[in-house]
Amino acid sequence: MDGCCISTGKKGKVQRALIHEIRLRTGMVFQEFNFFPHMTVLENVMEGPVTVQKMDKTSAVKVAEMNLERVGMIIKKDEYPNRISGGQKQRVAIARALAMEPKVMLFDEPTSALDPELIGEVLTVMKSLAREGTTMLVVTHEMEFARDVANRVIVIHDGELVEQGAPTELFNHPRNVHTQALLERYRSGKSPQAEV
């Protein structure tokens, strides 16, 4: 990432330092929200900048509020996590990751824990991030989102990469039988069983 290369199997201080550097430049949005329940939305978003980046609290509040505004959640900044919906929690989780000013955002099935009516609000935020040029690596079953937003789509079946390419090519002319079956289920409205 960003010119860094980590060799597998190597150990030592240099390797650990490099991994730590990459972690500092990577934002992660989990399937589960992983909030501190005793902290408000604002406090959850500021925790990373204060604890990891050693940012002063006044600056961290500004960063947290800016990112909550960015995802449409500034109005909920003083609420506790148990007082907001699943879609709102996921948008706060995105703001929390953005507060660390990452070079790349990782999303692990960000809509899988959400009710269907809440999925749209999370995907809208992610589409906005894509338009802004945010680099995102997304594991998703949301085929329409992958088709519309991705620069590159990778299909994984049973833990193996089976096909990759530009969305238009992959969606219009899939070569692999697993990709063809996945897209057939998608087009028929059935739940896809592979990860994209």
Tab-separated table of N, CA and C in Angstrom, residues 32-150:
chain	number	residue	atom	x	y	z
A	32	GLU	N	-19.881	-6.012	12.383
A	32	GLU	CA	-20.430	-5.581	13.673
A	32	GLU	C	-19.849	-4.194	13.939
A	33	PHE	N	-20.504	-3.400	14.716
A	33	PHE	CA	-20.132	-1.992	14.815
A	33	PHE	C	-18.978	-1.736	15.785
A	34	ASN	N	-18.843	-2.576	16.815
A	34	ASN	CA	-17.721	-2.487	17.755
A	34	ASN	C	-17.573	-1.112	18.400
A	35	PHE	N	-18.671	-0.582	18.912
A	35	PHE	CA	-18.613	0.699	19.627
A	35	PHE	C	-18.371	0.466	21.107
A	36	PHE	N	-17.828	1.483	21.763
A	36	PHE	CA	-17.780	1.491	23.226
A	36	PHE	C	-19.157	1.943	23.684
A	37	PRO	N	-19.925	1.074	24.354
A	37	PRO	CA	-21.316	1.418	24.676
A	37	PRO	C	-21.457	2.549	25.692
A	38	HIS	N	-20.431	2.787	26.500
A	38	HIS	CA	-20.493	3.832	27.526
A	38	HIS	C	-20.068	5.201	26.990
A	39	MET	N	-19.737	5.263	25.703
A	39	MET	CA	-19.329	6.528	25.079
A	39	MET	C	-20.384	6.977	24.080
A	40	THR	N	-20.517	8.289	23.929
A	40	THR	CA	-21.439	8.828	22.936
A	40	THR	C	-20.888	8.575	21.530
A	41	VAL	N	-21.720	8.854	20.550
A	41	VAL	CA	-21.298	8.746	19.153
A	41	VAL	C	-20.047	9.594	18.924
A	42	LEU	N	-20.063	10.841	19.378
A	42	LEU	CA	-18.923	11.734	19.206
A	42	LEU	C	-17.676	11.160	19.876
A	43	GLU	N	-17.809	10.682	21.088
A	43	GLU	CA	-16.652	10.129	21.817
A	43	GLU	C	-16.100	8.891	21.119
A	44	ASN	N	-16.966	8.063	20.559
A	44	ASN	CA	-16.510	6.888	19.817
A	44	ASN	C	-15.689	7.297	18.593
A	45	VAL	N	-16.126	8.333	17.888
A	45	VAL	CA	-15.421	8.773	16.687
A	45	VAL	C	-14.089	9.440	17.037
A	46	MET	N	-14.019	10.146	18.169
A	46	MET	CA	-12.770	10.821	18.553
A	46	MET	C	-11.760	9.894	19.208
A	47	GLU	N	-12.165	8.728	19.632
A	47	GLU	CA	-11.279	7.851	20.399
A	47	GLU	C	-9.991	7.501	19.649
A	48	GLY	N	-10.079	7.151	18.394
A	48	GLY	CA	-8.888	6.798	17.622
A	48	GLY	C	-7.901	7.946	17.501
A	49	PRO	N	-8.347	9.120	17.033
A	49	PRO	CA	-7.412	10.239	16.942
A	49	PRO	C	-6.755	10.603	18.280
A	50	VAL	N	-7.517	10.527	19.384
A	50	VAL	CA	-6.961	10.882	20.697
A	50	VAL	C	-5.993	9.807	21.184
A	51	THR	N	-6.409	8.548	21.130
A	51	THR	CA	-5.614	7.463	21.695
A	51	THR	C	-4.442	7.056	20.808
A	52	VAL	N	-4.690	6.909	19.518
A	52	VAL	CA	-3.657	6.391	18.611
A	52	VAL	C	-2.776	7.517	18.064
A	53	GLN	N	-3.406	8.602	17.637
A	53	GLN	CA	-2.644	9.690	17.025
A	53	GLN	C	-2.205	10.757	18.026
A	54	LYS	N	-2.637	10.602	19.279
A	54	LYS	CA	-2.286	11.552	20.351
A	54	LYS	C	-2.750	12.975	20.039
A	55	MET	N	-3.886	13.085	19.362
A	55	MET	CA	-4.452	14.388	19.029
A	55	MET	C	-5.085	14.987	20.284
A	56	ASP	N	-4.973	16.309	20.447
A	56	ASP	CA	-5.618	16.946	21.597
A	56	ASP	C	-7.132	16.884	21.409
A	57	LYS	N	-7.851	16.907	22.518
A	57	LYS	CA	-9.302	16.677	22.472
A	57	LYS	C	-10.052	17.747	21.684
A	58	THR	N	-9.603	18.985	21.756
A	58	THR	CA	-10.279	20.054	21.004
A	58	THR	C	-10.202	19.781	19.499
A	59	SER	N	-9.020	19.409	19.030
A	59	SER	CA	-8.852	19.078	17.604
A	59	SER	C	-9.634	17.822	17.242
A	60	ALA	N	-9.631	16.837	18.154
A	60	ALA	CA	-10.335	15.581	17.887
A	60	ALA	C	-11.839	15.807	17.775
A	61	VAL	N	-12.373	16.708	18.578
A	61	VAL	CA	-13.808	17.028	18.484
A	61	VAL	C	-14.112	17.602	17.101
A	62	LYS	N	-13.261	18.502	16.614
A	62	LYS	CA	-13.474	19.103	15.288
A	62	LYS	C	-13.420	18.038	14.184
A	63	VAL	N	-12.428	17.149	14.280
A	63	VAL	CA	-12.289	16.078	13.283
A	63	VAL	C	-13.505	15.156	13.335
A	64	ALA	N	-13.928	14.785	14.542
A	64	ALA	CA	-15.079	13.887	14.700
A	64	ALA	C	-16.352	14.535	14.162
A	65	GLU	N	-16.573	15.794	14.510
A	65	GLU	CA	-17.778	16.484	14.034
A	65	GLU	C	-17.774	16.625	12.514
A	66	MET	N	-16.610	16.924	11.929
A	66	MET	CA	-16.517	17.055	10.480
A	66	MET	C	-16.889	15.738	9.792
A	67	ASN	N	-16.404	14.619	10.332
A	67	ASN	CA	-16.694	13.327	9.707
A	67	ASN	C	-18.108	12.848	9.985
A	68	LEU	N	-18.659	13.183	11.134
A	68	LEU	CA	-20.074	12.877	11.388
A	68	LEU	C	-20.965	13.678	10.437
A	69	GLU	N	-20.598	14.919	10.182
A	69	GLU	CA	-21.329	15.746	9.207
A	69	GLU	C	-21.243	15.114	7.822
A	70	ARG	N	-20.077	14.632	7.496
A	70	ARG	CA	-19.817	14.030	6.186
A	70	ARG	C	-20.717	12.835	5.903
A	71	VAL	N	-21.053	12.066	6.945
A	71	VAL	CA	-21.902	10.874	6.772
A	71	VAL	C	-23.349	11.121	7.207
A	72	GLY	N	-23.686	12.385	7.480
A	72	GLY	CA	-25.059	12.735	7.838
A	72	GLY	C	-25.466	12.325	9.241
A	73	MET	N	-24.507	12.281	10.174
A	73	MET	CA	-24.826	11.833	11.532
A	73	MET	C	-24.502	12.850	12.624
A	74	ILE	N	-24.216	14.091	12.257
A	74	ILE	CA	-23.858	15.102	13.260
A	74	ILE	C	-24.994	15.321	14.261
A	75	ILE	N	-26.219	15.155	13.815
A	75	ILE	CA	-27.368	15.366	14.705
A	75	ILE	C	-27.421	14.333	15.837
A	76	LYS	N	-26.743	13.200	15.667
A	76	LYS	CA	-26.761	12.129	16.676
A	76	LYS	C	-25.482	12.099	17.524
A	77	LYS	N	-24.664	13.134	17.459
A	77	LYS	CA	-23.354	13.099	18.109
A	77	LYS	C	-23.409	12.874	19.617
A	78	ASP	N	-24.474	13.292	20.277
A	78	ASP	CA	-24.566	13.141	21.729
A	78	ASP	C	-25.355	11.903	22.172
A	79	GLU	N	-25.802	11.109	21.202
A	79	GLU	CA	-26.517	9.863	21.517
A	79	GLU	C	-25.517	8.752	21.862
A	80	TYR	N	-26.023	7.749	22.566
A	80	TYR	CA	-25.222	6.546	22.823
A	80	TYR	C	-25.555	5.517	21.736
A	81	PRO	N	-24.621	4.629	21.433
A	81	PRO	CA	-24.826	3.677	20.329
A	81	PRO	C	-26.127	2.876	20.412
A	82	ASN	N	-26.575	2.545	21.618
A	82	ASN	CA	-27.802	1.749	21.733
A	82	ASN	C	-29.064	2.551	21.412
A	83	ARG	N	-28.903	3.848	21.124
A	83	ARG	CA	-30.050	4.709	20.845
A	83	ARG	C	-30.170	5.079	19.362
A	84	ILE	N	-29.346	4.442	18.515
A	84	ILE	CA	-29.425	4.740	17.080
A	84	ILE	C	-29.638	3.443	16.298
A	85	SER	N	-30.152	3.577	15.084
A	85	SER	CA	-30.477	2.401	14.259
A	85	SER	C	-29.215	1.752	13.707
A	86	GLY	N	-29.369	0.574	13.110
A	86	GLY	CA	-28.249	-0.137	12.515
A	86	GLY	C	-27.598	0.641	11.383
A	87	GLY	N	-28.402	1.245	10.529
A	87	GLY	CA	-27.856	2.047	9.437
A	87	GLY	C	-27.105	3.262	9.966
A	88	GLN	N	-27.639	3.870	11.020
A	88	GLN	CA	-26.958	5.006	11.637
A	88	GLN	C	-25.649	4.555	12.289
A	89	LYS	N	-25.672	3.397	12.925
A	89	LYS	CA	-24.447	2.869	13.535
A	89	LYS	C	-23.372	2.644	12.483
A	90	GLN	N	-23.759	2.108	11.333
A	90	GLN	CA	-22.759	1.846	10.305
A	90	GLN	C	-22.211	3.153	9.730
A	91	ARG	N	-23.048	4.170	9.624
A	91	ARG	CA	-22.550	5.471	9.153
A	91	ARG	C	-21.600	6.086	10.178
A	92	VAL	N	-21.892	5.907	11.465
A	92	VAL	CA	-20.972	6.374	12.515
A	92	VAL	C	-19.662	5.592	12.444
A	93	ALA	N	-19.761	4.289	12.179
A	93	ALA	CA	-18.546	3.471	12.041
A	93	ALA	C	-17.685	3.961	10.878
A	94	ILE	N	-18.319	4.394	9.803
A	94	ILE	CA	-17.578	4.956	8.670
A	94	ILE	C	-16.909	6.267	9.091
A	95	ALA	N	-17.647	7.114	9.809
A	95	ALA	CA	-17.067	8.372	10.301
A	95	ALA	C	-15.882	8.101	11.221
A	96	ARG	N	-16.005	7.084	12.060
A	96	ARG	CA	-14.914	6.724	12.980
A	96	ARG	C	-13.664	6.332	12.196
A	97	ALA	N	-13.836	5.547	11.145
A	97	ALA	CA	-12.685	5.151	10.319
A	97	ALA	C	-12.105	6.359	9.581
A	98	LEU	N	-12.960	7.228	9.058
A	98	LEU	CA	-12.497	8.410	8.328
A	98	LEU	C	-11.754	9.393	9.232
A	99	ALA	N	-12.086	9.414	10.514
A	99	ALA	CA	-11.444	10.337	11.456
A	99	ALA	C	-9.943	10.094	11.564
A	100	MET	N	-9.502	8.904	11.198
A	100	MET	CA	-8.078	8.574	11.248
A	100	MET	C	-7.353	8.979	9.959
A	101	GLU	N	-8.076	9.602	9.028
A	101	GLU	CA	-7.537	10.054	7.743
A	101	GLU	C	-6.763	8.945	7.020
A	102	PRO	N	-7.444	7.824	6.760
A	102	PRO	CA	-6.759	6.687	6.132
A	102	PRO	C	-6.502	6.907	4.648
A	103	LYS	N	-5.501	6.211	4.137
A	103	LYS	CA	-5.220	6.212	2.697
A	103	LYS	C	-6.159	5.241	1.983
A	104	VAL	N	-6.592	4.204	2.699
A	104	VAL	CA	-7.484	3.200	2.125
A	104	VAL	C	-8.491	2.781	3.192
A	105	MET	N	-9.719	2.509	2.757
A	105	MET	CA	-10.780	2.054	3.661
A	105	MET	C	-11.113	0.606	3.333
A	106	LEU	N	-11.166	-0.231	4.352
A	106	LEU	CA	-11.569	-1.626	4.207
A	106	LEU	C	-12.973	-1.774	4.773
A	107	PHE	N	-13.859	-2.398	4.002
A	107	PHE	CA	-15.235	-2.632	4.438
A	107	PHE	C	-15.491	-4.132	4.407
A	108	ASP	N	-15.824	-4.704	5.552
A	108	ASP	CA	-16.121	-6.133	5.638
A	108	ASP	C	-17.630	-6.316	5.690
A	109	GLU	N	-18.235	-6.538	4.543
A	109	GLU	CA	-19.683	-6.698	4.407
A	109	GLU	C	-20.435	-5.668	5.253
A	110	PRO	N	-20.281	-4.392	4.933
A	110	PRO	CA	-20.843	-3.335	5.773
A	110	PRO	C	-22.360	-3.299	5.849
A	111	THR	N	-23.046	-4.018	4.971
A	111	THR	CA	-24.516	-4.006	5.008
A	111	THR	C	-25.113	-5.322	5.498
A	112	SER	N	-24.277	-6.303	5.820
A	112	SER	CA	-24.799	-7.635	6.144
A	112	SER	C	-25.618	-7.675	7.432
A	113	ALA	N	-25.344	-6.782	8.380
A	113	ALA	CA	-26.076	-6.795	9.650
A	113	ALA	C	-27.276	-5.857	9.635
A	114	LEU	N	-27.622	-5.331	8.458
A	114	LEU	CA	-28.663	-4.310	8.375
A	114	LEU	C	-29.949	-4.838	7.763
A	115	ASP	N	-31.052	-4.240	8.201
A	115	ASP	CA	-32.336	-4.513	7.563
A	115	ASP	C	-32.314	-3.925	6.154
A	116	PRO	N	-33.073	-4.517	5.223
A	116	PRO	CA	-33.043	-4.034	3.829
A	116	PRO	C	-33.279	-2.538	3.669
A	117	GLU	N	-34.172	-1.959	4.476
A	117	GLU	CA	-34.457	-0.528	4.318
A	117	GLU	C	-33.304	0.363	4.780
A	118	LEU	N	-32.369	-0.190	5.571
A	118	LEU	CA	-31.240	0.594	6.063
A	118	LEU	C	-30.005	0.478	5.165
A	119	ILE	N	-30.000	-0.517	4.303
A	119	ILE	CA	-28.843	-0.758	3.432
A	119	ILE	C	-28.580	0.452	2.543
A	120	GLY	N	-29.648	1.032	2.004
A	120	GLY	CA	-29.508	2.153	1.080
A	120	GLY	C	-28.772	3.335	1.665
A	121	GLU	N	-29.030	3.656	2.936
A	121	GLU	CA	-28.381	4.830	3.510
A	121	GLU	C	-26.871	4.613	3.673
A	122	VAL	N	-26.455	3.392	3.953
A	122	VAL	CA	-25.024	3.098	4.065
A	122	VAL	C	-24.370	3.112	2.684
A	123	LEU	N	-25.028	2.500	1.704
A	123	LEU	CA	-24.478	2.486	0.341
A	123	LEU	C	-24.391	3.899	-0.238
A	124	THR	N	-25.316	4.774	0.118
A	124	THR	CA	-25.266	6.163	-0.346
A	124	THR	C	-24.001	6.846	0.167
A	125	VAL	N	-23.666	6.631	1.436
A	125	VAL	CA	-22.441	7.213	2.003
A	125	VAL	C	-21.217	6.646	1.293
A	126	MET	N	-21.210	5.335	1.057
A	126	MET	CA	-20.059	4.710	0.398
A	126	MET	C	-19.917	5.207	-1.047
A	127	LYS	N	-21.033	5.406	-1.743
A	127	LYS	CA	-20.970	5.950	-3.102
A	127	LYS	C	-20.403	7.364	-3.086
A	128	SER	N	-20.778	8.131	-2.075
A	128	SER	CA	-20.251	9.478	-1.936
A	128	SER	C	-18.733	9.445	-1.723
A	129	LEU	N	-18.260	8.521	-0.896
A	129	LEU	CA	-16.818	8.370	-0.678
A	129	LEU	C	-16.115	8.005	-1.980
A	130	ALA	N	-16.726	7.127	-2.772
A	130	ALA	CA	-16.136	6.736	-4.053
A	130	ALA	C	-16.037	7.940	-4.986
A	131	ARG	N	-17.084	8.758	-5.028
A	131	ARG	CA	-17.060	9.959	-5.877
A	131	ARG	C	-15.968	10.928	-5.439
A	132	GLU	N	-15.684	10.966	-4.122
A	132	GLU	CA	-14.635	11.839	-3.588
A	132	GLU	C	-13.235	11.300	-3.884
A	133	GLY	N	-13.163	10.062	-4.376
A	133	GLY	CA	-11.867	9.482	-4.703
A	133	GLY	C	-11.258	8.647	-3.593
A	134	THR	N	-12.047	8.296	-2.577
A	134	THR	CA	-11.548	7.462	-1.496
A	134	THR	C	-11.279	6.055	-2.012
A	135	THR	N	-10.103	5.531	-1.715
A	135	THR	CA	-9.775	4.161	-2.102
A	135	THR	C	-10.454	3.220	-1.124
A	136	MET	N	-11.267	2.305	-1.646
A	136	MET	CA	-12.004	1.375	-0.800
A	136	MET	C	-11.823	-0.050	-1.298
A	137	LEU	N	-11.645	-0.947	-0.364
A	137	LEU	CA	-11.644	-2.376	-0.644
A	137	LEU	C	-12.856	-2.922	0.092
A	138	VAL	N	-13.841	-3.420	-0.664
A	138	VAL	CA	-15.146	-3.762	-0.092
A	138	VAL	C	-15.464	-5.233	-0.339
A	139	VAL	N	-15.720	-5.974	0.726
A	139	VAL	CA	-16.275	-7.319	0.608
A	139	VAL	C	-17.789	-7.138	0.705
A	140	THR	N	-18.508	-7.544	-0.348
A	140	THR	CA	-19.949	-7.303	-0.364
A	140	THR	C	-20.683	-8.334	-1.204
A	141	HIS	N	-21.961	-8.495	-0.886
A	141	HIS	CA	-22.872	-9.267	-1.720
A	141	HIS	C	-23.809	-8.324	-2.472
A	142	GLU	N	-23.606	-7.017	-2.312
A	142	GLU	CA	-24.434	-6.009	-2.972
A	142	GLU	C	-23.942	-5.842	-4.407
A	143	MET	N	-24.469	-6.660	-5.296
A	143	MET	CA	-23.983	-6.722	-6.668
A	143	MET	C	-24.185	-5.411	-7.435
A	144	GLU	N	-25.320	-4.779	-7.250
A	144	GLU	CA	-25.580	-3.527	-7.954
A	144	GLU	C	-24.577	-2.453	-7.528
A	145	PHE	N	-24.286	-2.405	-6.237
A	145	PHE	CA	-23.291	-1.464	-5.722
A	145	PHE	C	-21.926	-1.739	-6.356
A	146	ALA	N	-21.517	-3.006	-6.387
A	146	ALA	CA	-20.230	-3.374	-6.989
A	146	ALA	C	-20.183	-2.979	-8.458
A	147	ARG	N	-21.271	-3.227	-9.163
A	147	ARG	CA	-21.325	-2.891	-10.590
A	147	ARG	C	-21.221	-1.381	-10.822
A	148	ASP	N	-21.919	-0.607	-9.981
A	148	ASP	CA	-22.002	0.834	-10.196
A	148	ASP	C	-20.799	1.617	-9.678
A	149	VAL	N	-20.134	1.120	-8.637
A	149	VAL	CA	-19.124	1.919	-7.949
A	149	VAL	C	-17.694	1.433	-8.168
A	150	ALA	N	-17.514	0.133	-8.314
A	150	ALA	CA	-16.158	-0.424	-8.353
A	150	ALA	C	-15.402	-0.062	-9.630
